[in-house]
CSV table of C-alpha atoms and ligand atoms in Angstrom, one decimal:
chain,number,residue,atom,x,y,z
G,1,MET,CA,-29.3,-22.8,2.7
G,2,SER,CA,-30.3,-25.4,5.3
G,3,GLY,CA,-32.0,-22.7,7.6
G,4,ASP,CA,-34.1,-21.2,4.9
G,5,LYS,CA,-37.9,-21.3,5.0
G,6,PHE,CA,-40.7,-20.5,2.7
G,7,VAL,CA,-43.2,-17.9,3.8
G,8,ILE,CA,-46.5,-18.2,1.9
G,9,GLU,CA,-49.6,-15.9,1.9
G,10,GLY,CA,-52.3,-18.2,0.7
G,11,GLY,CA,-55.3,-17.4,-1.5
G,12,GLN,CA,-54.0,-16.7,-5.0
G,13,HIS,CA,-55.4,-18.5,-8.0
G,14,LEU,CA,-52.4,-19.5,-10.0
G,15,LYS,CA,-52.4,-18.4,-13.6
G,16,GLY,CA,-49.9,-18.5,-16.4
G,17,THR,CA,-47.3,-20.8,-18.0
G,18,VAL,CA,-44.6,-22.8,-16.2
G,19,HIS,CA,-41.7,-24.7,-17.7
G,20,ILE,CA,-40.7,-28.1,-16.4
G,21,SER,CA,-37.1,-28.9,-15.8
G,22,GLY,CA,-35.1,-32.1,-16.5
G,23,ALA,CA,-35.9,-35.0,-14.1
G,24,LYS,CA,-34.0,-35.4,-10.9
G,25,ASN,CA,-34.4,-39.1,-10.9
G,26,ALA,CA,-33.2,-39.3,-14.5
G,27,VAL,CA,-30.2,-37.1,-14.4
G,28,LEU,CA,-28.6,-38.9,-11.3
G,29,PRO,CA,-28.2,-42.4,-13.0
G,30,CYS,CA,-27.0,-40.7,-16.2
G,31,MET,CA,-24.3,-38.9,-14.2
G,32,ALA,CA,-23.3,-42.3,-12.7
G,33,ALA,CA,-23.2,-43.8,-16.2
G,34,SER,CA,-20.6,-41.2,-17.2
G,35,LEU,CA,-18.2,-43.2,-15.0
G,36,LEU,CA,-18.4,-46.1,-17.5
G,37,THR,CA,-16.3,-44.4,-20.1
G,38,ALA,CA,-12.9,-42.6,-20.2
G,39,GLU,CA,-14.4,-40.2,-22.8
G,40,GLU,CA,-16.5,-37.1,-22.1
G,41,CYS,CA,-20.2,-37.2,-21.6
G,42,TYR,CA,-22.4,-34.2,-22.2
G,43,LEU,CA,-25.8,-34.0,-20.5
G,44,GLU,CA,-28.5,-31.5,-21.4
G,45,ASN,CA,-31.7,-30.3,-19.7
G,46,VAL,CA,-30.0,-30.9,-16.4
G,47,PRO,CA,-31.9,-29.3,-13.4
G,48,ASN,CA,-30.1,-27.0,-11.1
G,49,ILE,CA,-30.9,-28.8,-7.8
G,50,GLY,CA,-29.1,-29.9,-4.7
G,51,ASP,CA,-29.0,-33.6,-5.6
G,52,VAL,CA,-27.2,-32.9,-8.9
G,53,GLU,CA,-24.6,-30.9,-6.9
G,54,TYR,CA,-24.2,-33.9,-4.4
G,55,MET,CA,-23.8,-36.3,-7.3
G,56,ALA,CA,-21.2,-34.0,-8.9
G,57,LEU,CA,-19.2,-34.1,-5.6
G,58,VAL,CA,-19.5,-37.9,-5.5
G,59,LEU,CA,-18.1,-38.1,-9.1
G,60,GLN,CA,-15.3,-35.6,-8.3
G,61,SER,CA,-14.3,-37.6,-5.3
G,62,LEU,CA,-13.6,-40.5,-7.6
G,63,GLY,CA,-11.4,-38.4,-9.9
G,64,ALA,CA,-14.0,-37.2,-12.5
G,65,HIS,CA,-14.1,-33.7,-13.8
G,66,VAL,CA,-17.5,-32.2,-13.7
G,67,GLU,CA,-18.4,-28.8,-15.3
G,68,ARG,CA,-21.5,-26.9,-16.0
G,69,PRO,CA,-20.8,-25.3,-19.4
G,70,THR,CA,-24.3,-23.7,-19.3
G,71,PRO,CA,-26.8,-23.5,-16.5
G,72,SER,CA,-28.7,-26.5,-17.8
G,73,SER,CA,-25.9,-28.8,-19.0
G,74,LEU,CA,-23.1,-30.9,-17.5
G,75,LEU,CA,-19.9,-32.1,-19.0
G,76,ILE,CA,-18.4,-35.1,-17.2
G,77,ASN,CA,-15.0,-36.5,-17.9
G,78,ALA,CA,-14.0,-39.6,-16.0
G,79,SER,CA,-10.9,-40.4,-18.0
G,80,THR,CA,-9.0,-41.3,-14.9
G,81,ILE,CA,-10.6,-42.9,-11.8
G,82,THR,CA,-8.5,-42.1,-8.8
G,83,SER,CA,-10.6,-43.6,-6.0
G,84,TYR,CA,-13.0,-46.5,-5.9
G,85,SER,CA,-14.7,-45.5,-2.7
G,86,PRO,CA,-16.7,-42.2,-2.4
G,87,PRO,CA,-16.7,-40.5,1.1
G,88,SER,CA,-19.4,-41.8,3.3
G,89,GLU,CA,-20.8,-38.4,4.1
G,90,LEU,CA,-21.6,-37.8,0.4
G,91,VAL,CA,-23.2,-41.2,0.0
G,92,LEU,CA,-25.3,-40.6,3.1
G,93,SER,CA,-26.5,-37.3,1.8
G,94,GLN,CA,-28.5,-38.9,-1.0
G,95,ARG,CA,-29.5,-42.4,-2.0
G,96,ALA,CA,-28.7,-42.2,-5.7
G,97,SER,CA,-25.0,-41.9,-4.8
G,98,PHE,CA,-25.1,-45.7,-4.3
G,99,LEU,CA,-25.3,-46.0,-8.1
G,100,VAL,CA,-21.6,-45.3,-8.4
G,101,LEU,CA,-21.1,-48.8,-7.0
G,102,GLY,CA,-22.6,-50.5,-10.1
G,103,ALA,CA,-20.7,-48.0,-12.4
G,104,LEU,CA,-17.4,-48.7,-10.7
G,105,LEU,CA,-17.9,-52.4,-10.8
G,106,GLY,CA,-18.8,-52.1,-14.5
G,107,ARG,CA,-15.8,-49.9,-15.3
G,108,ALA,CA,-13.1,-51.2,-13.0
G,109,GLY,CA,-14.3,-54.4,-11.5
G,110,ARG,CA,-14.3,-53.0,-8.0
G,111,GLY,CA,-15.9,-50.4,-5.7
G,112,THR,CA,-16.7,-49.7,-2.1
G,113,CYS,CA,-19.7,-47.7,-1.0
G,114,SER,CA,-21.4,-46.8,2.3
G,115,PHE,CA,-24.9,-48.0,2.7
G,116,PRO,CA,-26.9,-45.1,1.1
G,117,GLY,CA,-28.8,-42.3,2.9
G,118,GLY,CA,-31.8,-40.4,1.5
G,119,ASP,CA,-35.2,-39.4,2.8
G,120,VAL,CA,-36.7,-41.0,5.8
G,121,ILE,CA,-39.7,-42.6,4.2
G,122,GLY,CA,-39.5,-46.2,5.4
G,123,GLN,CA,-37.1,-49.1,5.1
G,124,ARG,CA,-34.9,-48.8,2.1
G,125,PRO,CA,-32.8,-52.0,1.9
G,126,ILE,CA,-30.3,-52.6,-0.9
G,127,ASP,CA,-30.6,-56.4,-1.1
G,128,VAL,CA,-31.9,-56.3,-4.7
G,129,HIS,CA,-28.8,-54.3,-5.8
G,130,LEU,CA,-26.4,-56.7,-4.2
G,131,ALA,CA,-28.1,-59.8,-5.4
G,132,GLY,CA,-27.8,-58.4,-9.0
G,133,PHE,CA,-24.1,-57.7,-8.6
G,134,ALA,CA,-23.6,-61.2,-7.2
G,135,ALA,CA,-25.5,-62.8,-10.1
G,136,LEU,CA,-23.1,-61.1,-12.5
G,137,GLY,CA,-20.2,-62.8,-10.8
G,138,ALA,CA,-19.1,-60.1,-8.3
G,139,ASN,CA,-18.0,-61.0,-4.7
G,140,VAL,CA,-20.1,-58.7,-2.5
G,141,HIS,CA,-19.0,-58.1,1.1
G,142,PRO,CA,-21.2,-55.9,3.3
G,143,GLU,CA,-19.1,-54.9,6.4
G,144,ASP,CA,-19.2,-52.0,8.9
G,145,GLU,CA,-21.9,-50.0,7.1
G,146,LYS,CA,-20.1,-50.3,3.8
G,147,VAL,CA,-20.3,-52.7,1.0
G,148,THR,CA,-17.5,-53.8,-1.4
G,149,ALA,CA,-18.2,-55.4,-4.7
G,150,GLU,CA,-15.3,-56.8,-6.8
G,151,ALA,CA,-14.8,-59.2,-9.7
G,152,GLU,CA,-12.0,-60.3,-12.0
G,153,SER,CA,-14.6,-60.1,-14.8
G,154,LEU,CA,-18.4,-59.9,-14.8
G,155,HIS,CA,-20.5,-62.3,-16.9
G,156,GLY,CA,-24.0,-61.9,-18.2
G,157,ALA,CA,-26.8,-63.6,-16.1
G,158,ARG,CA,-30.5,-63.9,-15.8
G,159,ILE,CA,-31.4,-61.7,-12.8
G,160,PHE,CA,-34.7,-61.8,-11.0
G,161,MET,CA,-35.4,-58.7,-9.0
G,162,ASP,CA,-37.1,-59.7,-5.8
G,163,TYR,CA,-38.8,-56.2,-5.9
G,164,PRO,CA,-38.8,-53.9,-9.0
G,165,SER,CA,-36.5,-51.4,-7.3
G,166,VAL,CA,-35.8,-48.3,-9.4
G,167,LEU,CA,-32.2,-47.6,-8.2
G,168,GLY,CA,-31.6,-51.4,-7.9
G,169,THR,CA,-32.5,-51.9,-11.6
G,170,GLU,CA,-30.3,-49.0,-12.6
G,171,ASN,CA,-27.4,-50.2,-10.5
G,172,VAL,CA,-27.5,-53.6,-12.0
G,173,MET,CA,-27.8,-52.2,-15.6
G,174,LEU,CA,-24.7,-50.1,-14.9
G,175,ALA,CA,-22.8,-53.2,-13.8
G,176,ALA,CA,-24.1,-55.4,-16.6
G,177,VAL,CA,-23.6,-53.2,-19.6
G,178,MET,CA,-19.9,-54.2,-20.0
G,179,ALA,CA,-20.2,-57.8,-18.6
G,180,GLN,CA,-19.3,-60.6,-21.0
G,181,GLY,CA,-22.4,-62.0,-22.7
G,182,ARG,CA,-26.1,-61.5,-22.3
G,183,SER,CA,-28.0,-60.4,-19.2
G,184,VAL,CA,-31.7,-60.4,-18.7
G,185,ILE,CA,-33.2,-58.4,-15.8
G,186,VAL,CA,-36.6,-60.0,-14.9
G,187,ASN,CA,-39.1,-58.0,-12.8
G,188,ALA,CA,-37.2,-54.9,-13.5
G,189,ALA,CA,-38.6,-51.5,-12.5
G,190,ALA,CA,-40.3,-49.9,-15.5
G,191,GLU,CA,-40.1,-46.2,-14.6
G,192,PRO,CA,-39.4,-43.8,-17.5
G,193,GLU,CA,-36.1,-42.8,-15.8
G,194,ILE,CA,-34.9,-46.3,-16.5
G,195,ALA,CA,-35.6,-46.0,-20.2
G,196,GLY,CA,-33.8,-42.6,-20.0
G,197,LEU,CA,-30.7,-44.3,-18.6
G,198,ALA,CA,-30.9,-47.0,-21.3
G,199,ASP,CA,-31.0,-44.3,-23.9
G,200,MET,CA,-27.9,-42.7,-22.6
G,201,LEU,CA,-26.1,-46.0,-22.3
G,202,ASN,CA,-27.1,-47.0,-25.8
G,203,GLY,CA,-25.8,-43.6,-27.0
G,204,MET,CA,-22.5,-44.6,-25.4
G,205,GLY,CA,-22.5,-47.9,-27.4
G,206,ALA,CA,-24.4,-50.3,-25.1
G,207,HIS,CA,-26.9,-52.8,-26.4
G,208,ILE,CA,-30.0,-52.6,-24.2
G,209,THR,CA,-33.5,-53.4,-25.2
G,210,GLY,CA,-36.7,-53.6,-23.1
G,211,ALA,CA,-35.9,-50.7,-20.7
G,212,GLY,CA,-39.2,-49.2,-19.6
G,213,THR,CA,-40.7,-52.7,-19.4
G,214,HIS,CA,-40.3,-55.3,-16.7
G,215,THR,CA,-37.8,-57.3,-18.8
G,216,ILE,CA,-34.6,-55.7,-19.8
G,217,ASN,CA,-32.1,-57.4,-22.1
G,218,ILE,CA,-28.4,-56.3,-22.1
G,219,GLU,CA,-25.8,-57.7,-24.6
G,220,GLY,CA,-22.5,-56.9,-22.9
G,221,VAL,CA,-20.0,-54.7,-24.9
G,222,SER,CA,-16.3,-54.4,-24.2
G,223,GLU,CA,-16.2,-50.6,-24.2
G,224,LEU,CA,-18.3,-47.5,-24.0
G,225,HIS,CA,-17.6,-44.1,-25.5
G,226,SER,CA,-18.7,-40.5,-25.2
G,227,ALA,CA,-22.3,-39.5,-25.5
G,228,ARG,CA,-24.5,-36.4,-25.7
G,229,HIS,CA,-27.8,-37.1,-23.9
G,230,THR,CA,-30.9,-35.0,-23.1
G,231,ILE,CA,-32.5,-35.6,-19.7
G,232,ILE,CA,-36.3,-36.4,-19.8
G,233,PRO,CA,-38.8,-33.9,-18.3
G,234,ASP,CA,-39.5,-34.3,-14.6
G,235,ARG,CA,-42.9,-36.0,-14.3
G,236,ILE,CA,-42.9,-35.4,-10.5
G,237,GLU,CA,-42.2,-31.7,-10.8
G,238,ALA,CA,-44.9,-31.5,-13.6
G,239,GLY,CA,-47.3,-33.4,-11.3
G,240,THR,CA,-46.6,-31.0,-8.5
G,241,PHE,CA,-47.6,-28.1,-10.7
G,242,VAL,CA,-50.7,-29.9,-11.9
G,243,VAL,CA,-51.8,-30.1,-8.3
G,244,ALA,CA,-50.8,-26.5,-7.6
G,245,ALA,CA,-53.0,-25.4,-10.4
G,246,ALA,CA,-55.8,-27.7,-9.3
G,247,ILE,CA,-55.7,-26.8,-5.6
G,248,THR,CA,-55.7,-23.1,-6.2
G,249,GLY,CA,-58.6,-23.2,-8.7
G,250,GLY,CA,-56.1,-21.9,-11.2
G,251,ASP,CA,-55.6,-21.8,-15.0
G,252,VAL,CA,-52.1,-23.0,-15.7
G,253,GLU,CA,-50.2,-24.2,-18.8
G,254,ILE,CA,-47.4,-26.7,-18.0
G,255,VAL,CA,-44.9,-26.8,-20.8
G,256,ASP,CA,-41.8,-28.9,-21.7
G,257,ALA,CA,-43.4,-31.9,-19.9
G,258,GLU,CA,-44.0,-35.4,-21.0
G,259,PRO,CA,-47.7,-36.1,-20.4
G,260,SER,CA,-47.3,-39.7,-21.6
G,261,HIS,CA,-45.4,-40.4,-18.4
G,262,MET,CA,-48.3,-39.0,-16.3
G,263,ASP,CA,-51.3,-41.1,-17.2
G,264,ALA,CA,-52.1,-42.2,-13.6
G,265,LEU,CA,-52.1,-38.7,-12.2
G,266,ILE,CA,-54.1,-37.2,-15.1
G,267,CYS,CA,-56.6,-40.0,-14.9
G,268,LYS,CA,-57.0,-39.7,-11.1
G,269,LEU,CA,-57.2,-35.9,-11.0
G,270,ARG,CA,-59.9,-36.0,-13.7
G,271,GLU,CA,-61.8,-38.4,-11.5
G,272,VAL,CA,-61.4,-35.8,-8.7
G,273,GLY,CA,-63.0,-33.2,-11.0
G,274,VAL,CA,-60.0,-31.3,-12.3
G,275,SER,CA,-60.0,-30.3,-16.0
G,276,ILE,CA,-56.7,-31.3,-17.7
G,277,GLU,CA,-56.1,-30.9,-21.4
G,278,VAL,CA,-53.2,-32.8,-22.7
G,279,GLY,CA,-50.9,-31.6,-25.5
G,280,GLU,CA,-47.8,-33.3,-26.9
G,281,SER,CA,-45.5,-31.8,-24.3
G,282,SER,CA,-47.9,-29.7,-22.3
G,283,LEU,CA,-50.8,-29.9,-19.9
G,284,HIS,CA,-53.5,-27.2,-19.5
G,285,VAL,CA,-55.0,-27.5,-16.0
G,286,LEU,CA,-58.2,-25.7,-15.0
G,287,GLY,CA,-59.1,-25.9,-11.3
G,288,THR,CA,-62.6,-26.0,-10.0
G,289,ASP,CA,-64.2,-25.7,-6.5
G,290,ASP,CA,-66.2,-28.9,-7.2
G,291,LEU,CA,-63.8,-31.6,-6.3
G,292,HIS,CA,-64.8,-35.2,-5.3
G,293,ALA,CA,-63.1,-37.6,-2.9
G,294,VAL,CA,-61.4,-40.6,-4.4
G,295,SER,CA,-59.4,-43.6,-3.5
G,296,VAL,CA,-55.7,-43.4,-4.5
G,297,GLN,CA,-53.0,-46.0,-4.5
G,298,ALA,CA,-49.3,-45.1,-4.8
G,299,VAL,CA,-47.6,-48.0,-6.7
G,300,PRO,CA,-44.8,-48.6,-9.1
G,301,TYR,CA,-45.0,-47.1,-12.6
G,302,PRO,CA,-47.3,-46.8,-14.5
G,303,GLY,CA,-49.4,-46.4,-11.4
G,304,LEU,CA,-49.6,-43.2,-9.4
G,305,PRO,CA,-46.0,-42.3,-8.2
G,306,THR,CA,-45.3,-42.5,-4.5
G,307,ASP,CA,-43.5,-39.2,-5.0
G,308,LEU,CA,-46.9,-37.6,-5.8
G,309,GLN,CA,-48.8,-39.2,-3.0
G,310,ALA,CA,-48.3,-36.4,-0.4
G,311,PRO,CA,-49.1,-33.6,-3.0
G,312,VAL,CA,-52.3,-35.4,-4.0
G,313,ALA,CA,-53.3,-35.7,-0.3
G,314,SER,CA,-53.1,-31.9,0.0
G,315,LEU,CA,-55.5,-31.6,-3.0
G,316,LEU,CA,-57.9,-34.1,-1.4
G,317,THR,CA,-58.3,-31.9,1.7
G,318,GLN,CA,-60.4,-29.8,-0.7
G,319,ALA,CA,-62.5,-32.6,-2.2
G,320,GLN,CA,-66.1,-33.3,-1.0
G,321,GLY,CA,-66.2,-36.6,1.0
G,322,VAL,CA,-63.8,-39.0,2.4
G,323,SER,CA,-60.7,-40.0,0.4
G,324,TYR,CA,-58.4,-43.0,1.1
G,325,ILE,CA,-54.8,-42.8,0.1
G,326,HIS,CA,-52.9,-46.1,0.1
G,327,GLU,CA,-49.1,-45.9,0.0
G,328,ARG,CA,-47.9,-49.2,-1.4
G,329,VAL,CA,-44.2,-48.5,-2.1
G,330,PHE,CA,-42.7,-47.3,1.2
G,331,ASP,CA,-43.8,-48.2,4.7
G,332,ASN,CA,-43.4,-44.8,6.4
G,333,ARG,CA,-44.4,-42.2,3.9
G,334,LEU,CA,-47.3,-40.6,5.7
G,335,LEU,CA,-45.4,-38.5,8.2
G,336,TYR,CA,-46.6,-35.3,6.5
G,337,VAL,CA,-50.1,-36.0,7.8
G,338,SER,CA,-49.4,-34.4,11.2
G,339,GLU,CA,-48.0,-31.3,9.5
G,340,LEU,CA,-51.1,-31.1,7.2
G,341,ARG,CA,-53.3,-31.3,10.4
G,342,LYS,CA,-51.5,-28.2,11.7
G,343,LEU,CA,-52.9,-26.3,8.7
G,344,GLY,CA,-56.5,-27.5,9.6
G,345,ALA,CA,-56.7,-30.5,7.3
G,346,GLU,CA,-58.9,-33.4,8.6
G,347,VAL,CA,-56.6,-36.2,7.9
G,348,VAL,CA,-55.4,-39.3,9.8
G,349,SER,CA,-53.1,-42.1,9.0
G,350,THR,CA,-53.4,-45.7,9.9
G,351,GLY,CA,-50.4,-47.8,8.9
G,352,THR,CA,-49.8,-47.1,5.2
G,353,THR,CA,-53.2,-45.5,4.6
G,354,ALA,CA,-54.2,-41.8,5.0
G,355,ILE,CA,-57.8,-40.9,5.3
G,356,VAL,CA,-58.8,-37.4,4.4
G,357,ALA,CA,-62.2,-35.7,5.0
G,358,GLY,CA,-63.0,-32.7,3.0
G,359,PRO,CA,-63.4,-30.0,2.1
G,360,ARG,CA,-61.8,-28.2,4.9
G,361,THR,CA,-60.7,-24.6,5.1
G,362,LEU,CA,-57.0,-24.5,5.8
G,363,SER,CA,-55.3,-21.8,7.9
G,364,GLY,CA,-51.7,-20.7,7.9
G,365,ASN,CA,-49.4,-22.1,10.5
G,366,ASN,CA,-45.7,-23.1,11.0
G,367,VAL,CA,-44.9,-26.5,9.5
G,368,ARG,CA,-41.8,-28.5,8.6
G,369,ALA,CA,-40.8,-30.2,5.4
G,370,LEU,CA,-39.9,-33.7,6.4
G,371,ASP,CA,-38.7,-34.8,2.9
G,372,VAL,CA,-38.7,-33.4,-0.6
G,373,ARG,CA,-42.2,-34.4,-1.6
G,374,ALA,CA,-43.8,-34.0,1.8
G,375,GLY,CA,-42.4,-30.5,1.8
G,376,ALA,CA,-44.0,-29.8,-1.6
G,377,ALA,CA,-47.3,-31.0,-0.2
G,378,LEU,CA,-47.1,-28.4,2.5
G,379,VAL,CA,-46.3,-25.6,0.1
G,380,LEU,CA,-49.3,-26.7,-2.0
G,381,ALA,CA,-51.5,-26.6,1.2
G,382,GLY,CA,-50.0,-23.2,2.1
G,383,LEU,CA,-51.0,-21.8,-1.3
G,384,ILE,CA,-54.7,-22.1,-0.2
G,385,ALA,CA,-54.4,-21.7,3.5
G,386,ARG,CA,-55.9,-18.5,4.9
G,387,GLY,CA,-53.1,-16.1,6.1
G,388,ARG,CA,-49.5,-16.9,6.5
G,389,THR,CA,-47.8,-20.4,6.3
G,390,GLU,CA,-44.2,-20.9,7.1
G,391,VAL,CA,-42.5,-24.1,5.8
G,392,SER,CA,-39.2,-24.7,7.4
G,393,ASP,CA,-36.4,-27.2,6.5
G,394,ILE,CA,-36.8,-26.4,2.8
G,395,TYR,CA,-33.4,-27.7,2.0
G,396,HIS,CA,-35.3,-31.0,1.3
G,397,MET,CA,-37.1,-29.3,-1.6
G,398,ASP,CA,-34.0,-27.6,-2.9
G,399,ARG,CA,-32.6,-31.2,-3.4
G,400,GLY,CA,-35.4,-32.0,-5.9
G,401,TYR,CA,-37.2,-28.9,-7.2
G,402,GLU,CA,-35.5,-26.3,-9.4
G,403,ASN,CA,-36.5,-22.7,-8.5
G,404,LEU,CA,-39.7,-23.8,-6.9
G,405,GLU,CA,-40.5,-20.5,-5.4
G,406,ASN,CA,-39.6,-18.5,-8.6
G,407,LYS,CA,-41.8,-20.8,-10.7
G,408,LEU,CA,-44.7,-20.4,-8.3
G,409,GLN,CA,-44.2,-16.6,-8.1
G,410,SER,CA,-44.3,-16.4,-11.9
G,411,LEU,CA,-47.8,-18.0,-11.6
G,412,GLY,CA,-49.0,-15.4,-9.1
G,413,ALA,CA,-48.3,-17.2,-5.8
G,414,ILE,CA,-47.1,-15.1,-2.9
G,415,ILE,CA,-44.2,-17.1,-1.6
G,416,GLU,CA,-40.8,-16.0,-0.4
G,417,ARG,CA,-37.6,-17.6,0.7
G,418,VAL,CA,-36.5,-16.3,4.0
G,419,SER,CA,-33.1,-17.0,5.5
G,420,THR,CA,-33.2,-17.7,9.2
U,1,UD1,C1,-36.5,-44.3,-6.4
U,1,UD1,C2,-36.6,-42.8,-6.5
U,1,UD1,C3,-37.6,-42.2,-5.5
U,1,UD1,C4,-39.0,-43.0,-5.6
U,1,UD1,C5,-38.8,-44.5,-5.6
U,1,UD1,C6,-40.0,-45.3,-5.9
U,1,UD1,C7,-34.5,-42.1,-7.3
U,1,UD1,C8,-33.2,-41.4,-7.0
U,1,UD1,N1,-35.4,-42.2,-6.3
U,1,UD1,O1,-36.0,-44.6,-5.1
U,1,UD1,O2,-37.8,-40.8,-5.8
U,1,UD1,O3,-39.8,-42.6,-4.6
U,1,UD1,O4,-37.8,-44.9,-6.6
U,1,UD1,O5,-40.6,-44.9,-7.1
U,1,UD1,O6,-34.7,-42.5,-8.4
U,1,UD1,N2,-36.6,-52.3,-1.9
U,1,UD1,C9,-36.2,-53.5,-1.5
U,1,UD1,N3,-34.9,-54.0,-1.7
U,1,UD1,C10,-34.0,-53.2,-2.4
U,1,UD1,C11,-34.4,-51.9,-2.9
U,1,UD1,C12,-35.7,-51.5,-2.6
U,1,UD1,O7,-37.0,-54.2,-0.9
U,1,UD1,O8,-32.8,-53.6,-2.6
U,1,UD1,C13,-37.9,-51.8,-1.7
U,1,UD1,C14,-37.9,-50.6,-0.7
U,1,UD1,O9,-37.9,-51.0,0.6
U,1,UD1,C15,-39.2,-49.9,-1.1
U,1,UD1,C16,-39.4,-50.2,-2.6
U,1,UD1,O10,-38.5,-51.3,-2.8
U,1,UD1,O11,-40.3,-50.4,-0.4
U,1,UD1,C17,-39.1,-49.1,-3.5
U,1,UD1,O12,-37.8,-48.7,-3.5
U,1,UD1,P1,-37.0,-48.4,-4.8
U,1,UD1,O13,-37.7,-48.6,-6.0
U,1,UD1,O14,-35.7,-49.0,-4.6
U,1,UD1,O15,-36.8,-46.8,-4.5
U,1,UD1,P2,-35.5,-46.0,-4.8
U,1,UD1,O16,-34.9,-46.6,-6.0
U,1,UD1,O17,-34.7,-45.9,-3.6
């Protein structure tokens, strides 16, 4: 509910085991990929989050049937496409909706989509997506806040991405997978979610190699068929729980994760002083009150994810010394700094760098979630703040975290959702 808030009583050391859900940023492109075939696609390990609901509405608006046979699976049947233009309000509600443009172009040779919405974290152009469609032979017309892409037939091409955009790479893959001939995406984004999308597409009959590296090769195929695909674990959710354990001086086992996708965070948090033992699909985090300041850069994968930049900042309020946090992906992703200050953190931002002096004792206050990850950072800070912290606008977190408060409660946190 949009008016809900979290009320947190800080001071508990988190203890126990927490299960990690399927990745938000992996399931959304796979849902869009289901549009590429007239046969059914079955997705497993699907998180129950707001963004999946929005994407389901987008697919339904195009004529697809979307069902949840079990709480963690989705069945999508796009046998008939009835519209080539999702309603603007749905596209504006989340950025990943724009992926249906690549999928419609690939399936039907045409689509129209509003410029996408999403979190307010800086400029988020779509030039890379559009240049990729044009390279594949589509006519691309941006007009009145909407863009139409159409082609009699698409042909393979060598596509250089001006910036290794995650959704841009995915959108171009969706369009290229049934183009005639071979495509090579150079300077592609290398995030694990892109390899996840390629796995799903290959399961549908595509020929894609190199996904997860900066060069992706796609041999076009004439048709795709049904697939059953399991969504990879959410490395951002897992990272948020790593920080939750670390910041509370806790002792937490994080299971059903994929630690090999989390090298940068593990390495940086060990430098801060956190003990992290890595298993095949688990992480055991032991917090300490002896944390040291560090320099952090949020950069494309395999570097530290920008989506964990704000949560890490919360942790660094407890580290001895001055930490520097450089945000290198988005130009306006430090808005949470003023909210952290309300809790007593000594943190300032200059341009795209936040400077944190620690350790500081935090005290409860009323703060606002400004986006999904900034909201998580405030919840993490609330877990150690003295007294009561209220985090409002938690609908942002509902978009990206499955059962956040229940998972934290199961580890001993005192956090409640309150409807206002
Ligand atoms: C995705 C993730 C988001 C994550 C981000 C960076 C999804 C649904 N969202 O967002 O959680 O924070 O990757 O890891 O997967 N850019 C351009 N031209 C473009 C597109 C992007 O210049 O056409 C720039 C943006 O301004 C930004 C940077 O690329 O500075 C990164 O954006 P991008 O990788 O596209 O992020 P998203 O795919 O939107």
